CSV table of C-alpha atoms and ligand atoms in Angstrom, one decimal:
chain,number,residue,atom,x,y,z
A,1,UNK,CA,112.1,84.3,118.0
A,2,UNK,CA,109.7,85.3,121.5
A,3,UNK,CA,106.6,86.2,120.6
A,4,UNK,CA,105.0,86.1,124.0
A,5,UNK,CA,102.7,88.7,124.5
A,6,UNK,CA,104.6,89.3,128.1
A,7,UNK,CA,107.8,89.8,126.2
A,8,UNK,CA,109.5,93.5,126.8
A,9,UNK,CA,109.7,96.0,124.2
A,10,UNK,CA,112.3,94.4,122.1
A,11,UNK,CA,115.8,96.7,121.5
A,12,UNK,CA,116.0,99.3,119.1
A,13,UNK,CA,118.9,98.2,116.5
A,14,UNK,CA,120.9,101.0,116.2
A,15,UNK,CA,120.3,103.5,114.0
A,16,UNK,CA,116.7,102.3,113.6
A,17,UNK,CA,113.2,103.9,115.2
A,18,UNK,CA,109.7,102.5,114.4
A,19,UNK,CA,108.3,102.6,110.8
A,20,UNK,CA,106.7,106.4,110.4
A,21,UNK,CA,103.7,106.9,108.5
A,22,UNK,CA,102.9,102.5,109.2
A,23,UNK,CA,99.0,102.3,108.3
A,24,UNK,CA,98.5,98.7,109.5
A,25,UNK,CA,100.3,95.4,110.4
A,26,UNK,CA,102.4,94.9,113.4
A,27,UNK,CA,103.5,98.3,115.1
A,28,UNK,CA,106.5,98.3,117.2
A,29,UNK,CA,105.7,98.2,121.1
A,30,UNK,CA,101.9,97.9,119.8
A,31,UNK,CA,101.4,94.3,118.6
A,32,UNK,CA,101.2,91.3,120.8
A,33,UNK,CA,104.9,90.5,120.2
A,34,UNK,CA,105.6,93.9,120.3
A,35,UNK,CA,107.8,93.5,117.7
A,36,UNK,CA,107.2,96.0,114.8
A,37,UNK,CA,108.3,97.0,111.0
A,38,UNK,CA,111.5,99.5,112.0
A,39,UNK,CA,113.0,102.0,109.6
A,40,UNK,CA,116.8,103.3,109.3
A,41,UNK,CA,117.4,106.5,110.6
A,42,UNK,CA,119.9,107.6,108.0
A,43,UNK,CA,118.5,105.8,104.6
A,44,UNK,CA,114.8,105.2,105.3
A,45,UNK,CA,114.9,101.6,104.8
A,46,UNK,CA,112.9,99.2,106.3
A,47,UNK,CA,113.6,96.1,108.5
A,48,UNK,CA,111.2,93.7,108.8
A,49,UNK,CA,111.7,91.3,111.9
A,50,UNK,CA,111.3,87.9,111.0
A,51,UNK,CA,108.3,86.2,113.4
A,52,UNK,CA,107.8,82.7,113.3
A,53,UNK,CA,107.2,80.4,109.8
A,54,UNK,CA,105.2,83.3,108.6
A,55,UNK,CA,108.4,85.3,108.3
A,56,UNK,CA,110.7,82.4,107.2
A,57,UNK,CA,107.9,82.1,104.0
A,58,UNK,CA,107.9,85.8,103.1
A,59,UNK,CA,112.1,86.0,103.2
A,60,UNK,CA,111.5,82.7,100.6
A,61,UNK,CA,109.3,84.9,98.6
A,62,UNK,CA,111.5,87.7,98.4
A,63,UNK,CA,114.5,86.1,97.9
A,64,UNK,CA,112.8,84.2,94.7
A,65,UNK,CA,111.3,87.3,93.3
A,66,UNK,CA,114.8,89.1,93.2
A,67,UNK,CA,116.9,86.1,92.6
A,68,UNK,CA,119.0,86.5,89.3
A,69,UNK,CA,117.5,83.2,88.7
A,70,UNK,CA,114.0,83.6,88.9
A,71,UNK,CA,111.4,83.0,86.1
A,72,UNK,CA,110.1,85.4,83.9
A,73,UNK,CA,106.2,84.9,86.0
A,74,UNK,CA,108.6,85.7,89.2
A,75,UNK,CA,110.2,88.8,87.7
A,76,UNK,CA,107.1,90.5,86.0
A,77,UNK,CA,106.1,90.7,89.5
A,78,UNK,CA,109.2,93.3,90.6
A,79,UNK,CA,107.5,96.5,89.6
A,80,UNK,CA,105.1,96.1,92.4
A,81,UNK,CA,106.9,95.0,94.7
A,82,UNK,CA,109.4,96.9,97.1
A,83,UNK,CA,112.8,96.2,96.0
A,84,UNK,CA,114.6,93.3,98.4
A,85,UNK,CA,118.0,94.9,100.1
A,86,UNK,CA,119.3,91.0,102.4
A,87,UNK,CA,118.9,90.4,105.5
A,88,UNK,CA,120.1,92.1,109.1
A,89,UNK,CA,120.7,90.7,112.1
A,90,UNK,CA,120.8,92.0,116.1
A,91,UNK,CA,120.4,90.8,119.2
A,92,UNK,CA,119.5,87.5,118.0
A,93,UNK,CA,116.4,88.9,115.7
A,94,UNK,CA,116.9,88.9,112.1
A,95,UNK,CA,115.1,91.3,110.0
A,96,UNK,CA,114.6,91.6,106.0
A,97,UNK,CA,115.5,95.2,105.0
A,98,UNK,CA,112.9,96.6,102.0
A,99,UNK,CA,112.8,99.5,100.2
A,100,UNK,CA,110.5,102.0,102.0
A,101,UNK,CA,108.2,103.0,99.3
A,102,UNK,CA,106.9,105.9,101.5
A,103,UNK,CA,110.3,107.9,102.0
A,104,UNK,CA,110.4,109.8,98.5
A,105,UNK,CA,106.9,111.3,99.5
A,106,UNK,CA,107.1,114.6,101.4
A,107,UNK,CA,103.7,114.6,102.6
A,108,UNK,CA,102.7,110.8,102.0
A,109,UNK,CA,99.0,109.6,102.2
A,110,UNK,CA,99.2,105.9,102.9
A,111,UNK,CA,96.6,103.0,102.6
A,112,UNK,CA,96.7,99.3,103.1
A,113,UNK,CA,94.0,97.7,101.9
A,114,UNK,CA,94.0,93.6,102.0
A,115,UNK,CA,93.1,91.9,98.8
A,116,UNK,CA,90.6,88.6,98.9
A,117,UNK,CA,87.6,86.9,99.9
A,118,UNK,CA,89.9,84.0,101.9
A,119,UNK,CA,92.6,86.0,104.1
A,120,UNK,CA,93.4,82.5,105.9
A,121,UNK,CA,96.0,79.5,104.0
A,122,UNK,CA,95.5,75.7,104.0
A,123,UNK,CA,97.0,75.8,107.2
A,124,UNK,CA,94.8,77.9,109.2
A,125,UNK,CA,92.9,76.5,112.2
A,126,UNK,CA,89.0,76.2,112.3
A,127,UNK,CA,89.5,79.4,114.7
A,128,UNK,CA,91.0,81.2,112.8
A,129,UNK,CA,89.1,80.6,109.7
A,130,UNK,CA,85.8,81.6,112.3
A,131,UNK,CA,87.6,84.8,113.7
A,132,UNK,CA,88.7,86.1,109.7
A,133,UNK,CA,85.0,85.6,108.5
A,134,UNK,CA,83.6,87.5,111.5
A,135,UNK,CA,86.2,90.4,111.5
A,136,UNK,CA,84.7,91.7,108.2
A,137,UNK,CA,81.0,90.9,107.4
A,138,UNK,CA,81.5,92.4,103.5
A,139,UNK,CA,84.3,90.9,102.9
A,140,UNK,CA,82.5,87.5,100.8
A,141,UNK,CA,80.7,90.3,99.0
A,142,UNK,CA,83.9,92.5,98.6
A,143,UNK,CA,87.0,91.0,98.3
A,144,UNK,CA,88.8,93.3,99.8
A,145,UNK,CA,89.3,95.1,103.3
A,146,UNK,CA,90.5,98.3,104.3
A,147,UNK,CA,92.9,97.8,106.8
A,148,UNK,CA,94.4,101.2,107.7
A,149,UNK,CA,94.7,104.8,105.9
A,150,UNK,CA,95.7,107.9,106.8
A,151,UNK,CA,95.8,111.4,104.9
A,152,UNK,CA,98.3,115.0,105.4
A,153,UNK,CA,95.9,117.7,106.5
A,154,UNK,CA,97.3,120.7,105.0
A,155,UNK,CA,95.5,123.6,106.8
A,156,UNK,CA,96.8,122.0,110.5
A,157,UNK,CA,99.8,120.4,109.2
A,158,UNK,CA,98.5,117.0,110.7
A,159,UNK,CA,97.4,113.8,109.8
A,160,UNK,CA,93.7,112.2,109.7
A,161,UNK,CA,94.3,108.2,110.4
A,162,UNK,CA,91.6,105.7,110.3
A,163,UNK,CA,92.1,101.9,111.6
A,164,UNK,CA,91.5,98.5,110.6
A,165,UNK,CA,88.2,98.5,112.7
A,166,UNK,CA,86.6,101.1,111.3
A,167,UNK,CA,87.5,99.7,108.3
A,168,UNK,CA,85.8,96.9,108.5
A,169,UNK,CA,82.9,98.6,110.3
A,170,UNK,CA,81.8,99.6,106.9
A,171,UNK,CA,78.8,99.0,105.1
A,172,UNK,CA,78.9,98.2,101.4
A,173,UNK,CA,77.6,101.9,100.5
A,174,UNK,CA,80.1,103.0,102.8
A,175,UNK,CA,83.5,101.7,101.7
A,176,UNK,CA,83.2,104.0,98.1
A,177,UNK,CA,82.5,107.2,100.1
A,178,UNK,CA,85.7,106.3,102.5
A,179,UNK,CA,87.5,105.4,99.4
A,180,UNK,CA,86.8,109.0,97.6
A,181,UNK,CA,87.7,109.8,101.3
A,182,UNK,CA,91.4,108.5,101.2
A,183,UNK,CA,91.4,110.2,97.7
A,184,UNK,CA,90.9,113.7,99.1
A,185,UNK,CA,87.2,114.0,98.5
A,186,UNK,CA,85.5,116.8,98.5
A,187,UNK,CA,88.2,119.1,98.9
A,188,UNK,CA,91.5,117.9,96.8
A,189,UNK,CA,91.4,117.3,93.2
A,190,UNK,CA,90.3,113.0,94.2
A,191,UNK,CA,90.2,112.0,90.5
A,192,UNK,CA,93.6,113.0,89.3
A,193,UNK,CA,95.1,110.3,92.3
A,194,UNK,CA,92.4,108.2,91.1
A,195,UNK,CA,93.6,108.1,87.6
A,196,UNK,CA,97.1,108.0,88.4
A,197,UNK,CA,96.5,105.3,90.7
A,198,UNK,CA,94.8,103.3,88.4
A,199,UNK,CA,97.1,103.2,85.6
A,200,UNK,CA,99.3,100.9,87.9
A,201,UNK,CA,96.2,99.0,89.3
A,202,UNK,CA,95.2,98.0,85.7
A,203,UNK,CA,99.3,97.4,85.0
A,204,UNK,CA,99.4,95.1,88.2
A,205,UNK,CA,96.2,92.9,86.9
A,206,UNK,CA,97.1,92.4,83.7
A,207,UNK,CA,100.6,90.9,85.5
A,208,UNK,CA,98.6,88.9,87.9
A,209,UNK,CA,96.7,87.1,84.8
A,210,UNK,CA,100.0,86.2,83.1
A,211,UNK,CA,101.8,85.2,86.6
A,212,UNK,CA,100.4,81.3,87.6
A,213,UNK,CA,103.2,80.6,90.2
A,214,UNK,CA,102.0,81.6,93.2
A,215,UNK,CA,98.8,81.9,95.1
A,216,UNK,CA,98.4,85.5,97.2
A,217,UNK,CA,96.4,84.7,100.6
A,218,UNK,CA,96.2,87.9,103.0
A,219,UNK,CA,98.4,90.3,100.8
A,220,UNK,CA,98.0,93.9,100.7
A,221,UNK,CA,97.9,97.1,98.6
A,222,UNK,CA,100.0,99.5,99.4
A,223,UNK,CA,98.9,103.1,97.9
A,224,UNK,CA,100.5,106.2,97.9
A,225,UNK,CA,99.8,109.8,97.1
A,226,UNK,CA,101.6,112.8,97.2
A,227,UNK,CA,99.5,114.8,100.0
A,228,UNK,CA,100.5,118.3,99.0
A,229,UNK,CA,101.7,118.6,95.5
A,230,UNK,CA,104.5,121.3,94.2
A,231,UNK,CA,106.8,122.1,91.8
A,232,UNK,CA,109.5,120.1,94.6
A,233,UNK,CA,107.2,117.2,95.1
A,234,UNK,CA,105.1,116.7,91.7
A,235,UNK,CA,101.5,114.9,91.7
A,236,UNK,CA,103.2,111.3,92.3
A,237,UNK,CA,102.1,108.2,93.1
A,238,UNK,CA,102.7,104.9,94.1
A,239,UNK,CA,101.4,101.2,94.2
A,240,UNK,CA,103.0,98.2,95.7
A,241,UNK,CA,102.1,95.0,97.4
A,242,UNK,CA,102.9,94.0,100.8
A,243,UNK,CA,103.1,90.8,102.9
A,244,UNK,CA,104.0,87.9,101.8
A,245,UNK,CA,103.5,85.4,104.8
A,246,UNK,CA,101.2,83.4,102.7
A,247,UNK,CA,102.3,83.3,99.3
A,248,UNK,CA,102.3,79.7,98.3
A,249,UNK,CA,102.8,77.4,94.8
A,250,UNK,CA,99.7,77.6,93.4
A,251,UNK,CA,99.1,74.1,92.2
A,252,UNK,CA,102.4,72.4,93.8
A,253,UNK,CA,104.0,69.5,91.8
A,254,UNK,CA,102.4,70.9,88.9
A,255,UNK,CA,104.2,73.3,85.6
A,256,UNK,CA,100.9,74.6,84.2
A,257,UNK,CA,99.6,76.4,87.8
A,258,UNK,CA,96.5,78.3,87.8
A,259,UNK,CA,95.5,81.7,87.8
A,260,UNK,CA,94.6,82.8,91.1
A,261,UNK,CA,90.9,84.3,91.2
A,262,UNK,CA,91.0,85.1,95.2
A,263,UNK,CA,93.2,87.7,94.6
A,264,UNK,CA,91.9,88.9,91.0
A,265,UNK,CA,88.7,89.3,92.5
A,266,UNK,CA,89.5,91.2,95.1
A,267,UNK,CA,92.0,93.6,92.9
A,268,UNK,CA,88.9,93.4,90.0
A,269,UNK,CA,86.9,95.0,92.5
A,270,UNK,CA,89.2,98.1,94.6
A,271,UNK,CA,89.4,99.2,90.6
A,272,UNK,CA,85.8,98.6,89.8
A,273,UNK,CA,85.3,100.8,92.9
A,274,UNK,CA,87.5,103.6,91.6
A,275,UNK,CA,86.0,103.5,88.5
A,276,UNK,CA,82.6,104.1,90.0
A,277,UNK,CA,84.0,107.3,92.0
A,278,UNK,CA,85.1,108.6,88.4
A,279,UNK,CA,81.5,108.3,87.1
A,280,UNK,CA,79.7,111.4,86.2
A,281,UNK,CA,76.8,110.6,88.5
A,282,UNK,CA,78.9,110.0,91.6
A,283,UNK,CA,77.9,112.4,94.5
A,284,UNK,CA,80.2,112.5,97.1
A,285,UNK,CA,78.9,112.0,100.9
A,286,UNK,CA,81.0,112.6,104.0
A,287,UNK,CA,79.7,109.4,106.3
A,288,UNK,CA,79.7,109.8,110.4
A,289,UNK,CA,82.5,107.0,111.2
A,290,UNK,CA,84.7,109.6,109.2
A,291,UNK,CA,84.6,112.6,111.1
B,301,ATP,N1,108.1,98.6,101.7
B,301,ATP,C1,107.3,99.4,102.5
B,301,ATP,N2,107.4,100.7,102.4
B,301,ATP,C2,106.7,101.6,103.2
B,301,ATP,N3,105.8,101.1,104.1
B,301,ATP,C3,105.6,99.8,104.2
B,301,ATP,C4,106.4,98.9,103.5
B,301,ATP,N4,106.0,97.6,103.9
B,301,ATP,C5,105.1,97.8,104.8
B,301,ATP,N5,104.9,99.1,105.1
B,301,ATP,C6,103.9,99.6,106.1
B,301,ATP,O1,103.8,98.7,107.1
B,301,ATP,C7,102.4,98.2,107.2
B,301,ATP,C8,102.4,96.8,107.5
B,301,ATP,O2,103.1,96.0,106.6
B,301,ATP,P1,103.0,94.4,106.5
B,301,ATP,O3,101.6,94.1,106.1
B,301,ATP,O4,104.1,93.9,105.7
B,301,ATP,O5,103.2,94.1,108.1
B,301,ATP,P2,102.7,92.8,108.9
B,301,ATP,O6,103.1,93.1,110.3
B,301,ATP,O7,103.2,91.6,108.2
B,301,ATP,O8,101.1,92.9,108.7
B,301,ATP,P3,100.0,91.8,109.3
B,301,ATP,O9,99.9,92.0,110.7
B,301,ATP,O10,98.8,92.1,108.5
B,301,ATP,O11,100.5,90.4,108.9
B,301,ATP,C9,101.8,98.6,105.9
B,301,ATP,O12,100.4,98.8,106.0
B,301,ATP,C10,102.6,99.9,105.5
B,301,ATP,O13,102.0,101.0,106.2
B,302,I3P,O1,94.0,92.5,111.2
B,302,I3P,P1,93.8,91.8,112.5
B,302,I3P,O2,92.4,91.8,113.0
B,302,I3P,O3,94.8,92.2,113.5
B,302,I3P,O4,94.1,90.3,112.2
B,302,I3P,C1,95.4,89.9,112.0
B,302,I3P,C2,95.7,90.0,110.6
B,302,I3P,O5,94.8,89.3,109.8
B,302,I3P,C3,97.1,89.5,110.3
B,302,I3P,O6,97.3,89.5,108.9
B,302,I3P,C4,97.2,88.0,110.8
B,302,I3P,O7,98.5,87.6,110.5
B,302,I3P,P2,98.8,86.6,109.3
B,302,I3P,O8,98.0,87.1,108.1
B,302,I3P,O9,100.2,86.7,109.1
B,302,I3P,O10,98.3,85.3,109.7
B,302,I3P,C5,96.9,87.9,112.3
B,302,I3P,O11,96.9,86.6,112.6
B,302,I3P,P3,97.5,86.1,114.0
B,302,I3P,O12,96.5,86.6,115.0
B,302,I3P,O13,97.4,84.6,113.8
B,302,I3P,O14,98.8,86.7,114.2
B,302,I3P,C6,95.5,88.4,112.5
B,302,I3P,O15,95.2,88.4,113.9
């Protein structure tokens, strides 16, 4: 596929605009391919264009996860991931098409947040290694990056969205009070989607421990809350992962495989973080790069 960053803004597939409420990752007419995650007009579904080996490795991952004929460490994986619907082609670009976790949400509040200390594979050049340490000095300390969020705004019937850099322009003390933040701190009822949320989180470690397969390098959270709760739209919730461009085998050649601590430690820590905003003693504090 082009990926120059000179290339034109690629052709809508028909019935298809770009992805609404997309809080990170390639935006359509936005990134340097300008190619984009798309959603159906009519069903909500989401097509993923395919870009380069990166997208040949998550279609593998996908396919394997929802294969009728994957193991039982593939399949304990499904619930957290969105739900593989094949492949679609036009104009000589070939998407996957995903379940769009977002589209049962009336008012959906979205984050990405991308889970380990080493966001780069085996393959990555000595640049890129440089450029992923320096995008996010507390990262080594972290494990984990928020890459994009954004939250419904009830009393203006908007939407408050914060990006990858000020993300990663946070300090350690920082990232908690963003967190509570993206929860709805001060003002909505932050630890009931805090509790709800996790209940999956602690579901989704206990699955990573038992699945050795595979090796999770630059994968993200996805986290949804239901932005204003009624009797139509209940307090939901949901809690998915997201790219798989570098998903590998995590010992190849080998059966045993090994548990893999870059992404539990990460994980370990966005819950260790939500359990400190459910402390007693927490005091929430509305930080400048915020407002
Ligand atoms: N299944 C899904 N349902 C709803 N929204 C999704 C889904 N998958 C992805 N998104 C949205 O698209 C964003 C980007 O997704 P993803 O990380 O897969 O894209 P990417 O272009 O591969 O990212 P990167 O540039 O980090 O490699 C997510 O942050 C989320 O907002
Ligand atoms: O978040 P940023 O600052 O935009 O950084 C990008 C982000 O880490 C993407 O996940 C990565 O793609 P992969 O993870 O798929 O490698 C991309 O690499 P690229 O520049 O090599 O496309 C980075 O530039």
């Amino acid at each position: 596929m082009e990926s120059s960053s000179t290339s034109a803004q690629p052709k809508l597939p028909p019935d298809t605009k770009p992805l609404q409420h997309q809080v990170a990752g390639h935006i359509y007419g936005k990134s340097k391919t300008k190619f984009g995650l798309l959603q159906r007009c009519s069903t909500g579904e989401i097509l993923k264009p395919l870009i380069d080996e990166r997208g040949s490795r998550e279609e593998q991952f996908y396919k394997d996860v929802f294969s009728e004929q994957a193991s039982k460490n593939l399949r304990i994986l499904r619930p957290f991931i969105s739900t593989y619907l094949g492949t679609y082609e036009h104009d000589e670009i070939k998407y996957i098409v995903l379940e769009n976790v977002i589209h049962p949400f009336i008012h959906p509040c979205v984050a990405d947040i991308k889970i380990g200390r080493i966001t780069y594979d085996s393959t990555a050049s000595a640049e890129k290694v440089k450029l992923s340490r320096e995008k996010c000095p507390t990262l080594a300390e972290i494990g984990f990056q928020l890459l994009g969020w954004e939250m419904y705004r009830s009393s203006n019937d908007s939407y408050e969205c914060h990006d990858r850099v000020c993300g990663r322009s946070l300090t350690k003390e920082e990232i908690l009070h963003a967190i509570a933040h993206f929860y709805g701190a001060p003002s909505m009822n932050y630890r009931e989607n805090i509790k709800l949320i996790l209940e999956h989180l602690t579901d989704m470690e206990q699955v990573m421990v038992k699945q050795n397969d595979l090796t999770f390098i630059a994968t993200s959270l996805l986290i949804v809350y239901e932005g204003q709760p009624n009797e139509k739209s209940p307090n939901k919730v949901d809690v998915r992962l997201v790219d798989f461009a570098h998903v590998s085998k995590s010992k190849e050649g080998t059966e045993t495989g090994q548990t893999d601590e870059n992404f539990l430690f990460g994980l370990r820590n966005y819950i260790k973080h939500l359990q400190r905003l459910l402390d007693d003693e927490y005091v929430y504090v509305l930080i400048d790069k915020l407002k």
